[in-house]
Each structure stands twice: as structure tokens, then as C-alpha cells.
Amino acid sequence: MIAIRTASAAALGLTVLSLTAPSAAAKESDPFQVSVSPTTIAAGGQVALYASGCNGDTTVSAGIFDSVTIGNGSGQRNATVDWDAKQGAMYTVKFSCSGGGSRTVDLTIASGRTDPTPPPVHHGVKAGIGGSLGGFDLHEIGLGAALIAGALGSAYYFSRRRTGDGDA
């Protein structure tokens, strides 16, 4: 019974190991990796271009931004998408390694445009005088003071009133 469990565990482990081996071998044989972030951008926006594993300089070109060169080995550069890029279109970004090899990535232009000017800075709420001092009216203040004085006087009168002998 123990032999069956051991054999099953060994078979399962070898299966998992064999499934992961081809991807590891593929990565070693192909070190040149590229990416574009984001892959969907509005006209006028900025994209980040990444390249790694090139033995020389990487030249990045597309029809919607100026060519960019990423230095030896790996790195990142930014490129600004032209304002006249067609909305909803997909463009091919080509990465060419001077040491040999090239890769392509698709870049989609979103509908709508980004605003090149930043939004205005919000400086907080402009508050008025407030409810306590707004509409300062002497008649209303006098009437309120009279009502408060009357309430205090009535409370004092009723609390000090003595009961008569006939009430007991």
C-alpha cells in the first residue's frame, strides 16, 4: 500500500516537472523580451517601452511616434503618441535588437483624447461668513434674548413657589 502511494506521488511529481521544463528551456534560448505599457492609449498619451536581453541597442519604431533607442542590455524609454493617431486603430510597435532579433507588439488607440494640460488645482471650498453671523439682525437677537430671559425667569419662579397649607 505504501509503495502505491510513493509511486503515485513520484509519477505526479515527474508529470509536473516535465510540464514546466519546456517553458524554462524556451526562456533560456530566447532572452530578448519586450513590452509596451499600456497597450491601449489615447492619442497624445505617453507609453512606456521596455526591452531586455538584447546584446546591443534596441530601436523601437512605430508609425505613431518618433523612433526611440533603448540602451545596451535592458531599459525603459517613454514615447508620446502623435495627436493625429486614428482612434480605434491598432498599430504595430517594432523592437529591433542590433545584436540580432526583432519583436512586435500591438498598440491600440482608444477613442477620446487625453488633455495635455493638467486639470486646475482645487484650492478648497470658499466659505461664507457662516450661519452664526450671517444676516446679523438686532430685532431677532433682541427677541431671542427676551425669550431666553422669560424662560429662565419662569423656571426660577416655578422652582421657588411655595405650596400653601391647604394643598397638603
PDB file of C-alpha atoms in Angstrom:
ATOM      1  CA  MET A   1       0.000   0.000   0.000  1.00  0.00           C
ATOM      2  CA  ILE A   2       2.858   2.382   0.829  1.00  0.00           C
ATOM      3  CA  ALA A   3       4.559   1.511  -2.471  1.00  0.00           C
ATOM      4  CA  ILE A   4       1.448   2.556  -4.430  1.00  0.00           C
ATOM      5  CA  ARG A   5       1.326   5.924  -2.656  1.00  0.00           C
ATOM      6  CA  THR A   6       5.021   6.526  -3.247  1.00  0.00           C
ATOM      7  CA  ALA A   7       4.787   5.550  -6.918  1.00  0.00           C
ATOM      8  CA  SER A   8       1.746   7.812  -7.409  1.00  0.00           C
ATOM      9  CA  ALA A   9       3.482  10.771  -5.767  1.00  0.00           C
ATOM     10  CA  ALA A  10       6.606  10.208  -7.861  1.00  0.00           C
ATOM     11  CA  ALA A  11       4.589   9.978 -11.089  1.00  0.00           C
ATOM     12  CA  LEU A  12       2.676  13.141 -10.257  1.00  0.00           C
ATOM     13  CA  GLY A  13       5.906  14.997  -9.438  1.00  0.00           C
ATOM     14  CA  LEU A  14       7.564  13.914 -12.700  1.00  0.00           C
ATOM     15  CA  THR A  15       4.484  14.988 -14.670  1.00  0.00           C
ATOM     16  CA  VAL A  16       4.522  18.470 -13.134  1.00  0.00           C
ATOM     17  CA  LEU A  17       8.268  18.751 -13.661  1.00  0.00           C
ATOM     18  CA  SER A  18       8.007  17.719 -17.304  1.00  0.00           C
ATOM     19  CA  LEU A  19       5.258  20.282 -17.969  1.00  0.00           C
ATOM     20  CA  THR A  20       7.372  23.134 -16.594  1.00  0.00           C
ATOM     21  CA  ALA A  21      10.610  22.132 -18.342  1.00  0.00           C
ATOM     22  CA  PRO A  22       9.717  23.308 -21.902  1.00  0.00           C
ATOM     23  CA  SER A  23       8.838  26.836 -20.773  1.00  0.00           C
ATOM     24  CA  ALA A  24      12.105  27.130 -18.843  1.00  0.00           C
ATOM     25  CA  ALA A  25      14.073  25.944 -21.861  1.00  0.00           C
ATOM     26  CA  ALA A  26      12.249  28.402 -24.124  1.00  0.00           C
ATOM     27  CA  LYS A  27      13.136  31.331 -21.867  1.00  0.00           C
ATOM     28  CA  GLU A  28      16.825  30.444 -21.870  1.00  0.00           C
ATOM     29  CA  SER A  29      17.004  30.167 -25.654  1.00  0.00           C
ATOM     30  CA  ASP A  30      15.142  33.475 -26.211  1.00  0.00           C
ATOM     31  CA  PRO A  31      16.419  36.202 -23.856  1.00  0.00           C
ATOM     32  CA  PHE A  32      15.148  39.159 -25.944  1.00  0.00           C
ATOM     33  CA  GLN A  33      11.895  40.275 -24.247  1.00  0.00           C
ATOM     34  CA  VAL A  34       9.834  43.403 -24.993  1.00  0.00           C
ATOM     35  CA  SER A  35       6.622  45.050 -23.814  1.00  0.00           C
ATOM     36  CA  VAL A  36       4.542  48.216 -24.190  1.00  0.00           C
ATOM     37  CA  SER A  37       2.567  49.685 -21.306  1.00  0.00           C
ATOM     38  CA  PRO A  38      -0.292  50.466 -21.586  1.00  0.00           C
ATOM     39  CA  THR A  39      -1.362  48.528 -24.657  1.00  0.00           C
ATOM     40  CA  THR A  40      -4.369  50.823 -25.189  1.00  0.00           C
ATOM     41  CA  ILE A  41      -3.688  54.561 -25.157  1.00  0.00           C
ATOM     42  CA  ALA A  42      -5.452  57.736 -26.262  1.00  0.00           C
ATOM     43  CA  ALA A  43      -3.878  59.935 -28.922  1.00  0.00           C
ATOM     44  CA  GLY A  44      -1.422  62.311 -27.286  1.00  0.00           C
ATOM     45  CA  GLY A  45      -0.748  59.923 -24.384  1.00  0.00           C
ATOM     46  CA  GLN A  46       2.580  58.509 -23.282  1.00  0.00           C
ATOM     47  CA  VAL A  47       3.568  54.836 -23.500  1.00  0.00           C
ATOM     48  CA  ALA A  48       6.420  53.104 -21.693  1.00  0.00           C
ATOM     49  CA  LEU A  49       8.592  50.879 -23.899  1.00  0.00           C
ATOM     50  CA  TYR A  50      10.541  48.053 -22.201  1.00  0.00           C
ATOM     51  CA  ALA A  51      13.268  45.865 -23.679  1.00  0.00           C
ATOM     52  CA  SER A  52      15.622  43.358 -22.075  1.00  0.00           C
ATOM     53  CA  GLY A  53      18.037  40.681 -23.188  1.00  0.00           C
ATOM     54  CA  CYS A  54      19.455  42.489 -26.223  1.00  0.00           C
ATOM     55  CA  ASN A  55      23.243  42.349 -26.680  1.00  0.00           C
ATOM     56  CA  GLY A  56      23.209  45.798 -28.288  1.00  0.00           C
ATOM     57  CA  ASP A  57      20.908  48.794 -28.597  1.00  0.00           C
ATOM     58  CA  THR A  58      17.192  48.262 -29.183  1.00  0.00           C
ATOM     59  CA  THR A  59      15.479  50.546 -31.681  1.00  0.00           C
ATOM     60  CA  VAL A  60      11.734  50.937 -31.222  1.00  0.00           C
ATOM     61  CA  SER A  61       9.652  52.278 -34.100  1.00  0.00           C
ATOM     62  CA  ALA A  62       6.005  52.692 -34.980  1.00  0.00           C
ATOM     63  CA  GLY A  63       4.018  54.916 -37.282  1.00  0.00           C
ATOM     64  CA  ILE A  64       2.520  56.881 -34.398  1.00  0.00           C
ATOM     65  CA  PHE A  65       5.596  58.112 -32.501  1.00  0.00           C
ATOM     66  CA  ASP A  66       9.223  59.016 -33.184  1.00  0.00           C
ATOM     67  CA  SER A  67      11.784  56.207 -33.134  1.00  0.00           C
ATOM     68  CA  VAL A  68      13.305  55.567 -29.717  1.00  0.00           C
ATOM     69  CA  THR A  69      16.580  53.838 -28.824  1.00  0.00           C
ATOM     70  CA  ILE A  70      16.880  51.822 -25.623  1.00  0.00           C
ATOM     71  CA  GLY A  71      20.459  51.447 -24.412  1.00  0.00           C
ATOM     72  CA  ASN A  72      22.591  48.317 -24.250  1.00  0.00           C
ATOM     73  CA  GLY A  73      21.088  45.345 -22.417  1.00  0.00           C
ATOM     74  CA  SER A  74      17.765  46.380 -20.961  1.00  0.00           C
ATOM     75  CA  GLY A  75      15.855  49.507 -20.072  1.00  0.00           C
ATOM     76  CA  GLN A  76      12.777  51.636 -20.477  1.00  0.00           C
ATOM     77  CA  ARG A  77      12.012  54.725 -22.536  1.00  0.00           C
ATOM     78  CA  ASN A  78       8.821  56.743 -22.917  1.00  0.00           C
ATOM     79  CA  ALA A  79       7.285  57.834 -26.197  1.00  0.00           C
ATOM     80  CA  THR A  80       4.431  60.258 -26.840  1.00  0.00           C
ATOM     81  CA  VAL A  81       1.766  59.069 -29.264  1.00  0.00           C
ATOM     82  CA  ASP A  82       1.045  61.528 -32.091  1.00  0.00           C
ATOM     83  CA  TRP A  83      -2.164  63.554 -31.833  1.00  0.00           C
ATOM     84  CA  ASP A  84      -3.174  62.519 -35.350  1.00  0.00           C
ATOM     85  CA  ALA A  85      -3.255  58.782 -34.498  1.00  0.00           C
ATOM     86  CA  LYS A  86      -6.524  57.291 -35.712  1.00  0.00           C
ATOM     87  CA  GLN A  87      -8.947  56.473 -32.908  1.00  0.00           C
ATOM     88  CA  GLY A  88      -9.788  52.775 -32.604  1.00  0.00           C
ATOM     89  CA  ALA A  89      -6.863  51.733 -34.855  1.00  0.00           C
ATOM     90  CA  MET A  90      -4.244  49.130 -33.951  1.00  0.00           C
ATOM     91  CA  TYR A  91      -0.612  49.925 -34.716  1.00  0.00           C
ATOM     92  CA  THR A  92       2.408  47.608 -34.656  1.00  0.00           C
ATOM     93  CA  VAL A  93       5.352  48.630 -32.491  1.00  0.00           C
ATOM     94  CA  LYS A  94       8.592  47.029 -33.718  1.00  0.00           C
ATOM     95  CA  PHE A  95      11.531  46.377 -31.394  1.00  0.00           C
ATOM     96  CA  SER A  96      14.782  45.703 -33.315  1.00  0.00           C
ATOM     97  CA  CYS A  97      17.847  44.466 -31.434  1.00  0.00           C
ATOM     98  CA  SER A  98      21.167  45.476 -33.016  1.00  0.00           C
ATOM     99  CA  GLY A  99      22.611  42.186 -31.760  1.00  0.00           C
ATOM    100  CA  GLY A 100      20.039  40.307 -33.816  1.00  0.00           C
ATOM    101  CA  GLY A 101      16.333  39.598 -33.486  1.00  0.00           C
ATOM    102  CA  SER A 102      13.177  41.634 -33.504  1.00  0.00           C
ATOM    103  CA  ARG A 103       9.792  41.547 -31.811  1.00  0.00           C
ATOM    104  CA  THR A 104       6.461  43.266 -32.404  1.00  0.00           C
ATOM    105  CA  VAL A 105       3.735  44.360 -30.018  1.00  0.00           C
ATOM    106  CA  ASP A 106       0.292  45.718 -30.926  1.00  0.00           C
ATOM    107  CA  LEU A 107      -0.740  49.133 -29.617  1.00  0.00           C
ATOM    108  CA  THR A 108      -4.389  50.206 -29.791  1.00  0.00           C
ATOM    109  CA  ILE A 109      -5.508  53.844 -29.921  1.00  0.00           C
ATOM    110  CA  ALA A 110      -8.515  54.420 -27.680  1.00  0.00           C
ATOM    111  CA  SER A 111     -11.410  56.642 -28.588  1.00  0.00           C
ATOM    112  CA  GLY A 112     -11.220  60.022 -26.908  1.00  0.00           C
ATOM    113  CA  ARG A 113      -8.171  62.177 -26.394  1.00  0.00           C
ATOM    114  CA  THR A 114      -6.090  62.985 -23.362  1.00  0.00           C
ATOM    115  CA  ASP A 115      -5.866  66.613 -22.333  1.00  0.00           C
ATOM    116  CA  PRO A 116      -2.248  67.827 -22.474  1.00  0.00           C
ATOM    117  CA  THR A 117      -2.931  70.488 -19.836  1.00  0.00           C
ATOM    118  CA  PRO A 118      -3.308  69.301 -16.243  1.00  0.00           C
ATOM    119  CA  PRO A 119      -6.639  69.869 -14.511  1.00  0.00           C
ATOM    120  CA  PRO A 120      -6.911  73.027 -12.409  1.00  0.00           C
ATOM    121  CA  VAL A 121      -5.730  72.753  -8.829  1.00  0.00           C
ATOM    122  CA  HIS A 122      -8.579  72.726  -6.318  1.00  0.00           C
ATOM    123  CA  HIS A 123      -7.919  75.206  -3.516  1.00  0.00           C
ATOM    124  CA  GLY A 124     -10.703  74.128  -1.187  1.00  0.00           C
ATOM    125  CA  VAL A 125     -14.197  75.387  -0.529  1.00  0.00           C
ATOM    126  CA  LYS A 126     -14.870  79.117  -0.435  1.00  0.00           C
ATOM    127  CA  ALA A 127     -16.884  79.504   2.751  1.00  0.00           C
ATOM    128  CA  GLY A 128     -19.038  82.474   3.597  1.00  0.00           C
ATOM    129  CA  ILE A 129     -19.483  84.199   6.928  1.00  0.00           C
ATOM    130  CA  GLY A 130     -21.441  81.265   8.277  1.00  0.00           C
ATOM    131  CA  GLY A 131     -24.821  80.839   9.881  1.00  0.00           C
ATOM    132  CA  SER A 132     -23.962  82.391  13.231  1.00  0.00           C
ATOM    133  CA  LEU A 133     -23.088  85.859  11.938  1.00  0.00           C
ATOM    134  CA  GLY A 134     -24.798  85.911   8.561  1.00  0.00           C
ATOM    135  CA  GLY A 135     -27.785  88.262   8.449  1.00  0.00           C
ATOM    136  CA  PHE A 136     -26.941  89.988  11.736  1.00  0.00           C
ATOM    137  CA  ASP A 137     -30.380  91.430  12.738  1.00  0.00           C
ATOM    138  CA  LEU A 138     -30.737  93.374  16.018  1.00  0.00           C
ATOM    139  CA  HIS A 139     -34.504  92.771  16.255  1.00  0.00           C
ATOM    140  CA  GLU A 140     -34.162  88.978  16.051  1.00  0.00           C
ATOM    141  CA  ILE A 141     -31.327  88.955  18.576  1.00  0.00           C
ATOM    142  CA  GLY A 142     -33.363  91.095  20.973  1.00  0.00           C
ATOM    143  CA  LEU A 143     -36.417  88.847  20.593  1.00  0.00           C
ATOM    144  CA  GLY A 144     -34.272  85.730  21.183  1.00  0.00           C
ATOM    145  CA  ALA A 145     -32.693  87.278  24.288  1.00  0.00           C
ATOM    146  CA  ALA A 146     -36.159  88.205  25.617  1.00  0.00           C
ATOM    147  CA  LEU A 147     -37.435  84.657  25.101  1.00  0.00           C
ATOM    148  CA  ILE A 148     -34.417  83.185  26.887  1.00  0.00           C
ATOM    149  CA  ALA A 149     -34.773  85.655  29.774  1.00  0.00           C
ATOM    150  CA  GLY A 150     -38.502  84.854  30.039  1.00  0.00           C
ATOM    151  CA  ALA A 151     -37.819  81.106  30.095  1.00  0.00           C
ATOM    152  CA  LEU A 152     -35.171  81.496  32.812  1.00  0.00           C
ATOM    153  CA  GLY A 153     -37.418  83.785  34.862  1.00  0.00           C
ATOM    154  CA  SER A 154     -40.349  81.367  34.607  1.00  0.00           C
ATOM    155  CA  ALA A 155     -38.163  78.468  35.643  1.00  0.00           C
ATOM    156  CA  TYR A 156     -36.914  80.426  38.673  1.00  0.00           C
ATOM    157  CA  TYR A 157     -40.437  81.485  39.675  1.00  0.00           C
ATOM    158  CA  PHE A 158     -41.911  77.975  39.488  1.00  0.00           C
ATOM    159  CA  SER A 159     -38.997  76.400  41.293  1.00  0.00           C
ATOM    160  CA  ARG A 160     -39.205  78.885  44.225  1.00  0.00           C
ATOM    161  CA  ARG A 161     -43.011  78.854  44.594  1.00  0.00           C
ATOM    162  CA  ARG A 162     -44.152  77.561  47.919  1.00  0.00           C
ATOM    163  CA  THR A 163     -47.076  75.364  48.437  1.00  0.00           C
ATOM    164  CA  GLY A 164     -49.821  76.595  50.727  1.00  0.00           C
ATOM    165  CA  ASP A 165     -51.065  74.824  53.861  1.00  0.00           C
ATOM    166  CA  GLY A 166     -54.350  73.918  52.198  1.00  0.00           C
ATOM    167  CA  ASP A 167     -52.643  71.917  49.486  1.00  0.00           C
ATOM    168  CA  ALA A 168     -51.207  69.352  51.863  1.00  0.00           C
TER     169      ALA A 168
END
